[in-house]
Short mmCIF file of N, CA and C in Angstrom, two decimals:
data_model
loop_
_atom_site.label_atom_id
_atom_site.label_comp_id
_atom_site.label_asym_id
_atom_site.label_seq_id
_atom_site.Cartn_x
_atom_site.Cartn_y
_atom_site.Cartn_z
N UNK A 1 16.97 -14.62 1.18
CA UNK A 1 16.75 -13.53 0.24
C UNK A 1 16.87 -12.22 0.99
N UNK A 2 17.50 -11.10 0.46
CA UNK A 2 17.71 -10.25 0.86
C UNK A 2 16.87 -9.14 0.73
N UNK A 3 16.25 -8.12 1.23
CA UNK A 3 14.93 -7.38 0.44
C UNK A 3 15.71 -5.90 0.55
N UNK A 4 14.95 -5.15 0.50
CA UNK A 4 14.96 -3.89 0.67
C UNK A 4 16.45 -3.38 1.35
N UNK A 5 16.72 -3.79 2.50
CA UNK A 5 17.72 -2.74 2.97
C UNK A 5 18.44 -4.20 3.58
N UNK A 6 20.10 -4.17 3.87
CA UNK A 6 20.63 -5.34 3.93
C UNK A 6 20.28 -5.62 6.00
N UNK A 7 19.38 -5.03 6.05
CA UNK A 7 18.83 -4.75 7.68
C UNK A 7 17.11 -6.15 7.42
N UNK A 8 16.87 -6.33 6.28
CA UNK A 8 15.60 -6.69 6.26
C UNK A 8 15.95 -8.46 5.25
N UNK A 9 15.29 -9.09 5.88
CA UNK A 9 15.60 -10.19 5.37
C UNK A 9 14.36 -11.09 5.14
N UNK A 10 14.11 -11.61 3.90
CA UNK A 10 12.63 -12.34 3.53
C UNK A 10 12.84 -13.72 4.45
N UNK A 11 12.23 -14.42 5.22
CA UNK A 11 12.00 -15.51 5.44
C UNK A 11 10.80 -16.65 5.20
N UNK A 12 9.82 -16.44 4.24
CA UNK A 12 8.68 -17.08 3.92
C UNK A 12 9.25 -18.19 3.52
N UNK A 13 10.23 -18.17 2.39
CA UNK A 13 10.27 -19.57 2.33
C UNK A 13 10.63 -20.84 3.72
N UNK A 14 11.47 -20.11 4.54
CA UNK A 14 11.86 -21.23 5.45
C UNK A 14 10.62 -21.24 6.19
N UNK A 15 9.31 -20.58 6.27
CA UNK A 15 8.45 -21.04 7.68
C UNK A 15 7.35 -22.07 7.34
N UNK A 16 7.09 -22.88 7.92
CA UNK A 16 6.42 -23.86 7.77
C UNK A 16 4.76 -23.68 8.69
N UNK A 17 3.89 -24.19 8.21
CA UNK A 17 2.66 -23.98 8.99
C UNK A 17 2.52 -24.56 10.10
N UNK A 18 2.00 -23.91 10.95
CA UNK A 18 2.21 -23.96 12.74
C UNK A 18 3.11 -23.12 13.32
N UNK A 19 4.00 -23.28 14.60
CA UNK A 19 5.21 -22.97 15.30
C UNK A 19 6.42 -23.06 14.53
N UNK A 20 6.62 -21.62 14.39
CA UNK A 20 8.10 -21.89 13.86
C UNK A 20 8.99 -21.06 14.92
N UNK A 21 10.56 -21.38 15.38
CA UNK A 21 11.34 -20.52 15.64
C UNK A 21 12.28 -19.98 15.07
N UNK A 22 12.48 -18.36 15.65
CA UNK A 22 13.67 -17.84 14.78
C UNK A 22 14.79 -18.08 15.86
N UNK A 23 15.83 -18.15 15.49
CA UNK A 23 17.30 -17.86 16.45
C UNK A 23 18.32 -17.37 15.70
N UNK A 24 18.96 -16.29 16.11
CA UNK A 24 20.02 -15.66 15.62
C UNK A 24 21.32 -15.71 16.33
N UNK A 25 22.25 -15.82 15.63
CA UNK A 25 23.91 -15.90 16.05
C UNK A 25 24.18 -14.45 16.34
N UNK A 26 24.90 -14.33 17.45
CA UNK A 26 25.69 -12.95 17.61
C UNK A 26 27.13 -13.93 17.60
N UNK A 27 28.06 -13.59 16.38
CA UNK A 27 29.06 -13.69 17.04
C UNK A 27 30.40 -12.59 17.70
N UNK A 28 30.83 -12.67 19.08
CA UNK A 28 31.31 -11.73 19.43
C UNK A 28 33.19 -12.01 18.99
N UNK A 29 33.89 -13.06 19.00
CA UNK A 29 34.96 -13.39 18.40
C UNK A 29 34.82 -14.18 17.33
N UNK A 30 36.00 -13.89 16.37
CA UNK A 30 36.52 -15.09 15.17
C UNK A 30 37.49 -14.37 15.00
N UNK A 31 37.95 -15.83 14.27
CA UNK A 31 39.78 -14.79 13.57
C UNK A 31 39.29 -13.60 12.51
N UNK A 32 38.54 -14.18 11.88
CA UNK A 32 38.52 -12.00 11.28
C UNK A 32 38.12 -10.85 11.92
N UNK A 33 37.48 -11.16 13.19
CA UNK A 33 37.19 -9.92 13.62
C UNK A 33 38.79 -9.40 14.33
N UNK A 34 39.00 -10.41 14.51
CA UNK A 34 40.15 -10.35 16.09
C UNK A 34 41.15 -9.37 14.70
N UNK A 35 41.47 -9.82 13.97
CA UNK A 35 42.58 -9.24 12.51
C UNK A 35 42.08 -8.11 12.42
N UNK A 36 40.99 -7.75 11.73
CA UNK A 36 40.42 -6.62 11.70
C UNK A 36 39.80 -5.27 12.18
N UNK A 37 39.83 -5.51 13.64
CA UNK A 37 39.52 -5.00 14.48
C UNK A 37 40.20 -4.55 15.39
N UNK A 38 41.29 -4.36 15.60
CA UNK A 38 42.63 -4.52 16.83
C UNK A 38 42.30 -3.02 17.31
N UNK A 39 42.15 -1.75 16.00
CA UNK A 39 42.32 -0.56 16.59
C UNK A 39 40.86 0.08 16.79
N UNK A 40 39.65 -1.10 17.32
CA UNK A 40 38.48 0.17 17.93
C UNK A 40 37.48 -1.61 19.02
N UNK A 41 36.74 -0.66 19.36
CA UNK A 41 35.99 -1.62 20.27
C UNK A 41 34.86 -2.13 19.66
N UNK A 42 34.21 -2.98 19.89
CA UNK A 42 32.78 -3.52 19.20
C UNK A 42 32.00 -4.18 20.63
N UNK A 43 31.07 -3.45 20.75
CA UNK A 43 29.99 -4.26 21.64
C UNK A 43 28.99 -5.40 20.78
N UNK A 44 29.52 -6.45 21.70
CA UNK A 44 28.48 -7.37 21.14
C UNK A 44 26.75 -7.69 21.49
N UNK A 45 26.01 -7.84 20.54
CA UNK A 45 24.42 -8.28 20.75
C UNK A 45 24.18 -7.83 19.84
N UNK A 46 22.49 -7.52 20.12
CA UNK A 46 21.81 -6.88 18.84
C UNK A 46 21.55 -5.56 19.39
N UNK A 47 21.40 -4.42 18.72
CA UNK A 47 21.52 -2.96 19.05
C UNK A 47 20.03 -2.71 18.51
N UNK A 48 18.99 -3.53 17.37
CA UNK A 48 18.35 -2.37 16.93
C UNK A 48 16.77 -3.72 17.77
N UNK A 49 15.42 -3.28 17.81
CA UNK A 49 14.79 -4.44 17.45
C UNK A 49 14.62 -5.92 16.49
N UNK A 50 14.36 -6.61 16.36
CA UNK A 50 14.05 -7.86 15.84
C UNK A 50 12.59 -8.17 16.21
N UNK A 51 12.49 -8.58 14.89
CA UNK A 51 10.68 -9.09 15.06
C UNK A 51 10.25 -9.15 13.46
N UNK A 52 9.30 -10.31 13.39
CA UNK A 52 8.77 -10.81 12.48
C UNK A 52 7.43 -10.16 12.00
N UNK A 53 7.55 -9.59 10.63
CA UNK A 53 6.24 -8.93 10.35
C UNK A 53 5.65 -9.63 9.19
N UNK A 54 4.46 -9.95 8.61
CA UNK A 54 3.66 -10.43 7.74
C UNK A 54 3.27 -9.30 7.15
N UNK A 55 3.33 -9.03 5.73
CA UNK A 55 2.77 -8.40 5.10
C UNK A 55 1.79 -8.85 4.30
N UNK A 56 0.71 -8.21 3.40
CA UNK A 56 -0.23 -8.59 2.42
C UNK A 56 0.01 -8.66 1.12
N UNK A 57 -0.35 -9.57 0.45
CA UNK A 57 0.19 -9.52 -1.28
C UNK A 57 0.50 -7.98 -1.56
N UNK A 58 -0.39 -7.12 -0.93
CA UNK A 58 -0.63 -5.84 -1.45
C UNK A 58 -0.01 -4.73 -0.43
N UNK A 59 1.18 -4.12 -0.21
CA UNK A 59 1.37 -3.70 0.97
C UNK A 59 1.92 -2.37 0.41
N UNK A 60 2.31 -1.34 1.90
CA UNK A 60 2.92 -0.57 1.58
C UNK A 60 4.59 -0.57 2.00
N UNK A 61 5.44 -0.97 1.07
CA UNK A 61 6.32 -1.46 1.73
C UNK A 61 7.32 0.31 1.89
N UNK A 62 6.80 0.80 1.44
CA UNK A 62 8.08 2.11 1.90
C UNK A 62 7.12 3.99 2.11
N UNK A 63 7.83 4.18 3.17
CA UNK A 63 7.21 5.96 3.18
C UNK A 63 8.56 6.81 3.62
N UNK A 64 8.31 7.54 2.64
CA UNK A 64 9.42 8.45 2.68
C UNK A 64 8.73 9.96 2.78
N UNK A 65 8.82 10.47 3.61
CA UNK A 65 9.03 12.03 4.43
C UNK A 65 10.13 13.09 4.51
N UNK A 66 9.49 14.02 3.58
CA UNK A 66 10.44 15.39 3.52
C UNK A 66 9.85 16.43 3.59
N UNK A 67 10.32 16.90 5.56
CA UNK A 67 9.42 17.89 5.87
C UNK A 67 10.71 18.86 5.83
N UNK A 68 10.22 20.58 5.55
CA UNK A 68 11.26 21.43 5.83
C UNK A 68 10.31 22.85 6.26
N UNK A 69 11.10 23.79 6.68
CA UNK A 69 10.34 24.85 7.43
C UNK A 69 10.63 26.12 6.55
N UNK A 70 9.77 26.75 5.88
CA UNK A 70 10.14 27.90 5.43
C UNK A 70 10.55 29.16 6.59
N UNK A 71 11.28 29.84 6.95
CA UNK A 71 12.19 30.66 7.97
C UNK A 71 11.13 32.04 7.48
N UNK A 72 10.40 32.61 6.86
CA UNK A 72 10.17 33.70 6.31
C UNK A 72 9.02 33.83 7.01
N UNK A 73 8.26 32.64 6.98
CA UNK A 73 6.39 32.81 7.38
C UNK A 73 6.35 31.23 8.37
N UNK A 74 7.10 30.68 8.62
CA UNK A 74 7.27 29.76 9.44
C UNK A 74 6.18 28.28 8.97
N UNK A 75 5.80 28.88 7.35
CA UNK A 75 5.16 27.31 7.61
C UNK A 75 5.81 26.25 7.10
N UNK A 76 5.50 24.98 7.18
CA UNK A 76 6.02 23.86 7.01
C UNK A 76 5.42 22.95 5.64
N UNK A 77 6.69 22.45 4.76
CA UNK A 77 6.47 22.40 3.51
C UNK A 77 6.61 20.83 4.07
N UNK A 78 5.81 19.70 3.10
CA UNK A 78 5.74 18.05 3.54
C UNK A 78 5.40 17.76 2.28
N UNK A 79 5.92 16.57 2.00
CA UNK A 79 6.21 16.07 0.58
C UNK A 79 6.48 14.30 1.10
N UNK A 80 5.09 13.88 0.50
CA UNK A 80 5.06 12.53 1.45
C UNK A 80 4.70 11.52 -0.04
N UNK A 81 6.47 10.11 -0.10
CA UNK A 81 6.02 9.40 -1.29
C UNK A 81 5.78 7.86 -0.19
N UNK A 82 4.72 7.31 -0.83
CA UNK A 82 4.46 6.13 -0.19
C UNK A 82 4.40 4.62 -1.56
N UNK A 83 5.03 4.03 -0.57
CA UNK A 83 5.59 3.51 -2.32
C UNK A 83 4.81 1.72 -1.99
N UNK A 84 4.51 1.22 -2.73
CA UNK A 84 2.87 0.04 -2.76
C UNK A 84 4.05 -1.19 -3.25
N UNK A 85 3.68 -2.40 -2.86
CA UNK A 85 4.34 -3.65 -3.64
C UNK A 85 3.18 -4.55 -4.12
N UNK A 86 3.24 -4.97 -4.72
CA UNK A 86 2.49 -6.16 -5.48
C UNK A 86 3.08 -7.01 -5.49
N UNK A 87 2.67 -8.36 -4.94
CA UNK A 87 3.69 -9.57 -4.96
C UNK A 87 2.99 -10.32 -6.54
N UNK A 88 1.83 -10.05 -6.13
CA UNK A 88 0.99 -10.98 -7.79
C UNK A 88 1.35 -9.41 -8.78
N UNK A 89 0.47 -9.70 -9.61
CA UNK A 89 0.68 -8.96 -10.65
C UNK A 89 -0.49 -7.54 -10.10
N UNK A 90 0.02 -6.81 -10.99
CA UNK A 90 -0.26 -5.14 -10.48
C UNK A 90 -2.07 -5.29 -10.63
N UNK A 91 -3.20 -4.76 -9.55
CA UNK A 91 -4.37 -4.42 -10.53
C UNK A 91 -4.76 -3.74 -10.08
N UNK A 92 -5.87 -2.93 -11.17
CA UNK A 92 -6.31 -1.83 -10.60
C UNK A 92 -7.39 -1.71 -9.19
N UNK A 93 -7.15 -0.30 -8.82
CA UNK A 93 -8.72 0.00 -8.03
C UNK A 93 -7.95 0.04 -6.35
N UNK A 94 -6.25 -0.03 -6.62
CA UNK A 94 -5.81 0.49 -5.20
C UNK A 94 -5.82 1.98 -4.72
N UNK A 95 -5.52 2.33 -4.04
CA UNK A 95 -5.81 3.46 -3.40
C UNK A 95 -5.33 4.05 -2.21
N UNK A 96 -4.43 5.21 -1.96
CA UNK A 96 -4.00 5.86 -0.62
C UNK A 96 -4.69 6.84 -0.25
N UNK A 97 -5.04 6.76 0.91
CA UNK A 97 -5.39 8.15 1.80
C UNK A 97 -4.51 8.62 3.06
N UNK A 98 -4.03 9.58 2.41
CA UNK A 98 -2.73 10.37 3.28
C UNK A 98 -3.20 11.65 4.22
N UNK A 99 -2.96 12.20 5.22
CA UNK A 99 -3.39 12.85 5.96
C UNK A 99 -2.38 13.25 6.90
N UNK A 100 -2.61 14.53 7.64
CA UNK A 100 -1.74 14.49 8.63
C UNK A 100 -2.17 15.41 9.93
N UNK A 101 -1.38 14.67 10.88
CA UNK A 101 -2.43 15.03 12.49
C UNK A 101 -1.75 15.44 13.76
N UNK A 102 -1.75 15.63 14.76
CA UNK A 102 -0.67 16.59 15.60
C UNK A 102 -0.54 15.07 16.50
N UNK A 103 0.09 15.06 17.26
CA UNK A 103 0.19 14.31 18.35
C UNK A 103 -0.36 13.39 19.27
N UNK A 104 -1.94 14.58 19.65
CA UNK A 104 -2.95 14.70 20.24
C UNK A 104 -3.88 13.90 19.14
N UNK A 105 -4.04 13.45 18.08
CA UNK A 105 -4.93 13.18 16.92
C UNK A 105 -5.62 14.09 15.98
N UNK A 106 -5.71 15.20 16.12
CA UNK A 106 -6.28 16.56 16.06
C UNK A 106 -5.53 16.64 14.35
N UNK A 107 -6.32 16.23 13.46
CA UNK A 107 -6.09 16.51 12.14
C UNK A 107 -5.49 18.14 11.30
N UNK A 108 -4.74 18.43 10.95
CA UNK A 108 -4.01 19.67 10.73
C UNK A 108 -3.73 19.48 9.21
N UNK A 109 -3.53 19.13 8.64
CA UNK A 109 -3.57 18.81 6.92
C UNK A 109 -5.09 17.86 6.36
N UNK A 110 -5.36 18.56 5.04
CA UNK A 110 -6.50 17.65 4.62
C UNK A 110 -6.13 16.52 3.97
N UNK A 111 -7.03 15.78 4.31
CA UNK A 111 -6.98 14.49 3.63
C UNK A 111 -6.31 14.45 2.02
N UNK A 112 -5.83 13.37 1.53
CA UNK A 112 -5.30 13.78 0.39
C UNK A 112 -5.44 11.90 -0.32
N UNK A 113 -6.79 11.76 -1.15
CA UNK A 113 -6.89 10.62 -1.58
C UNK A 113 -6.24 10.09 -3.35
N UNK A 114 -5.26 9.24 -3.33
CA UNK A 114 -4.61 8.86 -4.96
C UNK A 114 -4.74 7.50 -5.03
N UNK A 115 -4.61 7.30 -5.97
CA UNK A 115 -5.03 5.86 -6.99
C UNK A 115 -3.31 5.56 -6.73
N UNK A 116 -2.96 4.19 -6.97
CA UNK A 116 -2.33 3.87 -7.08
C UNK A 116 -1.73 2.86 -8.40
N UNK A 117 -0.48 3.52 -9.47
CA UNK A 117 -0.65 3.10 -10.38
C UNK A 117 -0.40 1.85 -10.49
N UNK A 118 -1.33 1.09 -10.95
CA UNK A 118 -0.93 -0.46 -11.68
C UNK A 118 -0.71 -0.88 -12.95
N UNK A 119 -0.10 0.25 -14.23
CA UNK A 119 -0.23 -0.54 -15.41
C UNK A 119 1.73 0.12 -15.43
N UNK A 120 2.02 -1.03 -15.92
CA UNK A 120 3.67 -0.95 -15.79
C UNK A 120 3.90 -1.43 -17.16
N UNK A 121 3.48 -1.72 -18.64
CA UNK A 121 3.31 -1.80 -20.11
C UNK A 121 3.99 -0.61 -20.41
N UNK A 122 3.55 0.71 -19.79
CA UNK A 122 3.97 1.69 -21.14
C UNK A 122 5.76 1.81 -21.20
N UNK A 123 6.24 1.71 -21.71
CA UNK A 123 7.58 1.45 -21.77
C UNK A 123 8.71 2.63 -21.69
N UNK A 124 9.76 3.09 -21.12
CA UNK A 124 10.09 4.41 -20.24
C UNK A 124 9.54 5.43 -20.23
N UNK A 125 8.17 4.79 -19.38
CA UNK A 125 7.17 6.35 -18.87
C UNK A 125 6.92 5.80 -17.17
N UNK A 126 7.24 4.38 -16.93
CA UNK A 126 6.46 3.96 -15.63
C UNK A 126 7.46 4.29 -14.43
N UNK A 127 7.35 4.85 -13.45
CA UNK A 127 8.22 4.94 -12.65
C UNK A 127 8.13 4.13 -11.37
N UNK A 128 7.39 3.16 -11.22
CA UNK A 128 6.78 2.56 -9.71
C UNK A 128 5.86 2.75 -9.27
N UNK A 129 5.39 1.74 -8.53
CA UNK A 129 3.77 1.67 -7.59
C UNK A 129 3.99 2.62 -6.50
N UNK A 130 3.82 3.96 -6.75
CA UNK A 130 3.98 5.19 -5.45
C UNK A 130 2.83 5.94 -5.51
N UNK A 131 3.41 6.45 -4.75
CA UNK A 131 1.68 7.54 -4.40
C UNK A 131 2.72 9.19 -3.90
N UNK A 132 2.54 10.02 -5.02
CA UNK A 132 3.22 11.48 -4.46
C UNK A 132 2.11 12.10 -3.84
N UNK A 133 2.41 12.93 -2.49
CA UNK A 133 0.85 14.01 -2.04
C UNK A 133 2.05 14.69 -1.47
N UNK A 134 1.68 16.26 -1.24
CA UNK A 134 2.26 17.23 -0.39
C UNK A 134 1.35 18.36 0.32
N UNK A 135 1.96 18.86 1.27
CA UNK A 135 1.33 19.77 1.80
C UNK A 135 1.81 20.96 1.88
N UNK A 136 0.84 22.03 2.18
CA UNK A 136 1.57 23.20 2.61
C UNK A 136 0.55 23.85 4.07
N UNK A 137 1.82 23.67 5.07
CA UNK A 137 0.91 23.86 6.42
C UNK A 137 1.59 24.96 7.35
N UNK A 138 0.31 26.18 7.28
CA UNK A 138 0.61 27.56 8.29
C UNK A 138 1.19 27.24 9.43
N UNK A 139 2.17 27.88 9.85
CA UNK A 139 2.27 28.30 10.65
C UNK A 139 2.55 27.19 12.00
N UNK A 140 3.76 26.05 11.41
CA UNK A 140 4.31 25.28 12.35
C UNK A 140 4.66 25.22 13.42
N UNK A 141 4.97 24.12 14.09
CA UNK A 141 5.79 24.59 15.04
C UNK A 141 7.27 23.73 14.78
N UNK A 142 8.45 24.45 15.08
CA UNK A 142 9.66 24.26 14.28
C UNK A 142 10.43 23.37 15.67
N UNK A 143 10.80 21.90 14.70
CA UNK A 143 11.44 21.13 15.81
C UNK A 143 13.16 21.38 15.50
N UNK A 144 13.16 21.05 16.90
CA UNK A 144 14.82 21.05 17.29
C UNK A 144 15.30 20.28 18.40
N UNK A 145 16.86 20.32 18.30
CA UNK A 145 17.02 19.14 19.52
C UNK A 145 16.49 19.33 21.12
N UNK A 146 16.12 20.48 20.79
CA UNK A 146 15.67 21.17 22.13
C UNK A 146 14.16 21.56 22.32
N UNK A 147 13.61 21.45 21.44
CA UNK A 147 12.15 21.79 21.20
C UNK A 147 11.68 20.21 19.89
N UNK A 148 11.97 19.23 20.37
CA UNK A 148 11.77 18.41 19.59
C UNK A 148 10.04 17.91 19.16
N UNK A 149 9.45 19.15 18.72
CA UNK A 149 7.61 19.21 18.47
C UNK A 149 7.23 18.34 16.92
N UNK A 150 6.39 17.47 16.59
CA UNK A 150 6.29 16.99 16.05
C UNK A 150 4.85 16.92 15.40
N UNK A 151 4.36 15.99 13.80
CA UNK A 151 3.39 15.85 13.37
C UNK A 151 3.38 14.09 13.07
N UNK A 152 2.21 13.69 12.96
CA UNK A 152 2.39 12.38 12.41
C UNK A 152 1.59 12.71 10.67
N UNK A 153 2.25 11.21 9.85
CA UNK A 153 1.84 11.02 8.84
C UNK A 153 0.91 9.68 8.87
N UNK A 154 -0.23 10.30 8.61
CA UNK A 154 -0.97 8.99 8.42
C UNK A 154 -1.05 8.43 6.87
N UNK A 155 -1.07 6.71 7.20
CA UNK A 155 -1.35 6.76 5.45
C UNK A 155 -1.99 5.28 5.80
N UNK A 156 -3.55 5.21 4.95
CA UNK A 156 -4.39 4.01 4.84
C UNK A 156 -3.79 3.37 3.11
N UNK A 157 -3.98 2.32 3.12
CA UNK A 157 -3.93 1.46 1.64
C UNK A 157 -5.32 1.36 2.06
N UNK A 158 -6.10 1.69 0.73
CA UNK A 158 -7.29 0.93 0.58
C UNK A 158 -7.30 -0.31 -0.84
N UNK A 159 -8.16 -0.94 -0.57
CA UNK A 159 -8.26 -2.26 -2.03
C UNK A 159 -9.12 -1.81 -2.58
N UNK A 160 -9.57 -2.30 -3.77
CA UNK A 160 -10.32 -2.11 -4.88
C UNK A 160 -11.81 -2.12 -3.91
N UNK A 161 -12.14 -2.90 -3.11
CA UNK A 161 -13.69 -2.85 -2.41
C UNK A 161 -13.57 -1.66 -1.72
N UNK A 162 -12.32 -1.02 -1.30
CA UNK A 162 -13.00 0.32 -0.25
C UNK A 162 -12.22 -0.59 1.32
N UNK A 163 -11.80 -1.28 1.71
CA UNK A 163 -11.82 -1.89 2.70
C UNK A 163 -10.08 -1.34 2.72
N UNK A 164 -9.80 -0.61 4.11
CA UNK A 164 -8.30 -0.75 4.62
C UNK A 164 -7.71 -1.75 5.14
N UNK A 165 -6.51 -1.85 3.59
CA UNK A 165 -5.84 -3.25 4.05
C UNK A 165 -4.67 -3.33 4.94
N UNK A 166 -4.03 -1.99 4.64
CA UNK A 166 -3.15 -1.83 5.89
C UNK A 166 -2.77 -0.07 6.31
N UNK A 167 -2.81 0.34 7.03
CA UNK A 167 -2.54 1.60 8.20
C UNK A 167 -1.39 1.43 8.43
N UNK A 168 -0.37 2.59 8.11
CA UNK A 168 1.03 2.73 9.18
C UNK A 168 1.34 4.51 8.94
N UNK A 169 2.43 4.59 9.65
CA UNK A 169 2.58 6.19 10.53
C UNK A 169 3.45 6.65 10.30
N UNK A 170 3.56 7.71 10.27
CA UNK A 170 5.45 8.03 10.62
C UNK A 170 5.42 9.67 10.92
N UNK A 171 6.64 9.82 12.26
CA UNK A 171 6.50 11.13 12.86
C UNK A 171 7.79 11.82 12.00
N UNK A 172 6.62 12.69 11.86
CA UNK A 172 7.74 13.88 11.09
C UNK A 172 7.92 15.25 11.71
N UNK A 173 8.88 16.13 11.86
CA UNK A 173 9.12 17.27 12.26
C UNK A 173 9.64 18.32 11.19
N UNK A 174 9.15 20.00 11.53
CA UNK A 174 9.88 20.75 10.00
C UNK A 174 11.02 21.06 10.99
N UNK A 175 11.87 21.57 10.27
CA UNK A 175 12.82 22.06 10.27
C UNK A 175 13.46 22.86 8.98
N UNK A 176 14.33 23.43 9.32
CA UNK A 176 14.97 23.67 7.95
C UNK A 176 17.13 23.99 8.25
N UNK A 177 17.57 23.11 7.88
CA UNK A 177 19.01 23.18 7.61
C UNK A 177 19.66 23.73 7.19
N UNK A 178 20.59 24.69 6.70
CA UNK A 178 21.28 25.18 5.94
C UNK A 178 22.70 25.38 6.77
N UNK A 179 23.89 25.97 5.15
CA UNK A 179 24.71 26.17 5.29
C UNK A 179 25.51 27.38 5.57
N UNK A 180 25.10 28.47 6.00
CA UNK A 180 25.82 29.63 5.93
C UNK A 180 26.54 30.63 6.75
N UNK A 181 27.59 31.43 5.87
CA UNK A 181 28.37 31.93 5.94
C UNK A 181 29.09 31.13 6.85
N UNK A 182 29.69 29.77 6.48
CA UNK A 182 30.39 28.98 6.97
C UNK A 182 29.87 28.04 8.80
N UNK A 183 28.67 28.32 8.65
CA UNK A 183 28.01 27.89 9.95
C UNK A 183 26.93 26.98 9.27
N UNK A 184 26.81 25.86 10.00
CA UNK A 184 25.52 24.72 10.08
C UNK A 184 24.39 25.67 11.15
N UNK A 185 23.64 25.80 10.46
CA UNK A 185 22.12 26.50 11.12
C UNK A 185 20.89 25.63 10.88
N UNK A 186 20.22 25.79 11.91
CA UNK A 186 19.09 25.01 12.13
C UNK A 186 18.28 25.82 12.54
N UNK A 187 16.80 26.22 11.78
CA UNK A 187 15.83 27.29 11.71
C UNK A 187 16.68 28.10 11.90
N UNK A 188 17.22 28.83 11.07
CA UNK A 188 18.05 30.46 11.26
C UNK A 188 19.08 30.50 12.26
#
């Protein structure tokens, strides 16, 4: 089964209780590559990590981060969707707490606590098990390939008891991109 991104692949059904192993094929020749390939090079192996993760009936399977830098007053605009799966059926009393913290741990955005919706009945009004929060934070510091300064995103799932079922992160930097007067600019 194929999940999310053609990079992510379900394996529950094949594992069996106890020791299981994974093994993966690299193949570096076959006749289609050899046909298809004549005019560039291909290094063979695996390029990215591999590794087996377990998730909870109840997880957060996606966070998406869109930080950008206002150029005028230098602060940094963050717009953080964290998106929930339910493998059983949806119920209430889930819950995110989103936050965000410098490097050092040193908290710099307030906490920002949402429910997470579980009733998926009302019929084209439901848009998904997500959680929207944003921020607006003074006075950044603006990353670049050369000043590459950063924030983390924290985000807890809590369950209906209050208990964190799962914690994960993600480093974000502002910036801001644009196009002008025929030049790619990065912060101004």
């Amino acid at each position: 089964r194929i999940a999310a991104t053609l990079n992510e692949l379900g394996v529950t059904p094949h594992l069996v209780a106890g020791r299981n192993h994974l093994a993966i094929v690299v193949v570096r020749f076959s006749a289609h590559s050899y046909v298809e390939d004549q005019d560039q090079w291909w290094m063979a192996g695996l390029h990215r990590s591999v590794f087996i993760e377990a998730r909870g009936k109840v997880h957060v399977a996606d966070v998406r981060c869109r930080a950008d830098l206002r150029l005028n007053d230098g602060a940094g605009l963050l717009s953080v969707r964290a998106e929930v799966a339910f493998v059983d059926s949806p119920v209430k009393g889930w819950g995110v707490h989103a936050w965000v913290e410098n490097i050092a741990g040193k908290r710099v955005a307030p906490l920002r606590t949402e429910p997470v919706p579980h009733r998926s009945h009302v019929p084209y009004l439901f848009s998904g098990h997500h959680v929207d929060v944003s921020w607006e934070l003074s006075k950044v510091a603006p990353w670049s390939a050369e000043s590459p300064t950063g924030d983390r995103v924290r985000i807890d799932l809590n369950g209906p008891d209050g208990v964190i079922a799962q914690s994960t992160s993600q480093l974000v930097g502002f910036r801001h991109v644009e196009v002008r007067d025929r030049q790619l600019q990065v912060n101004g």
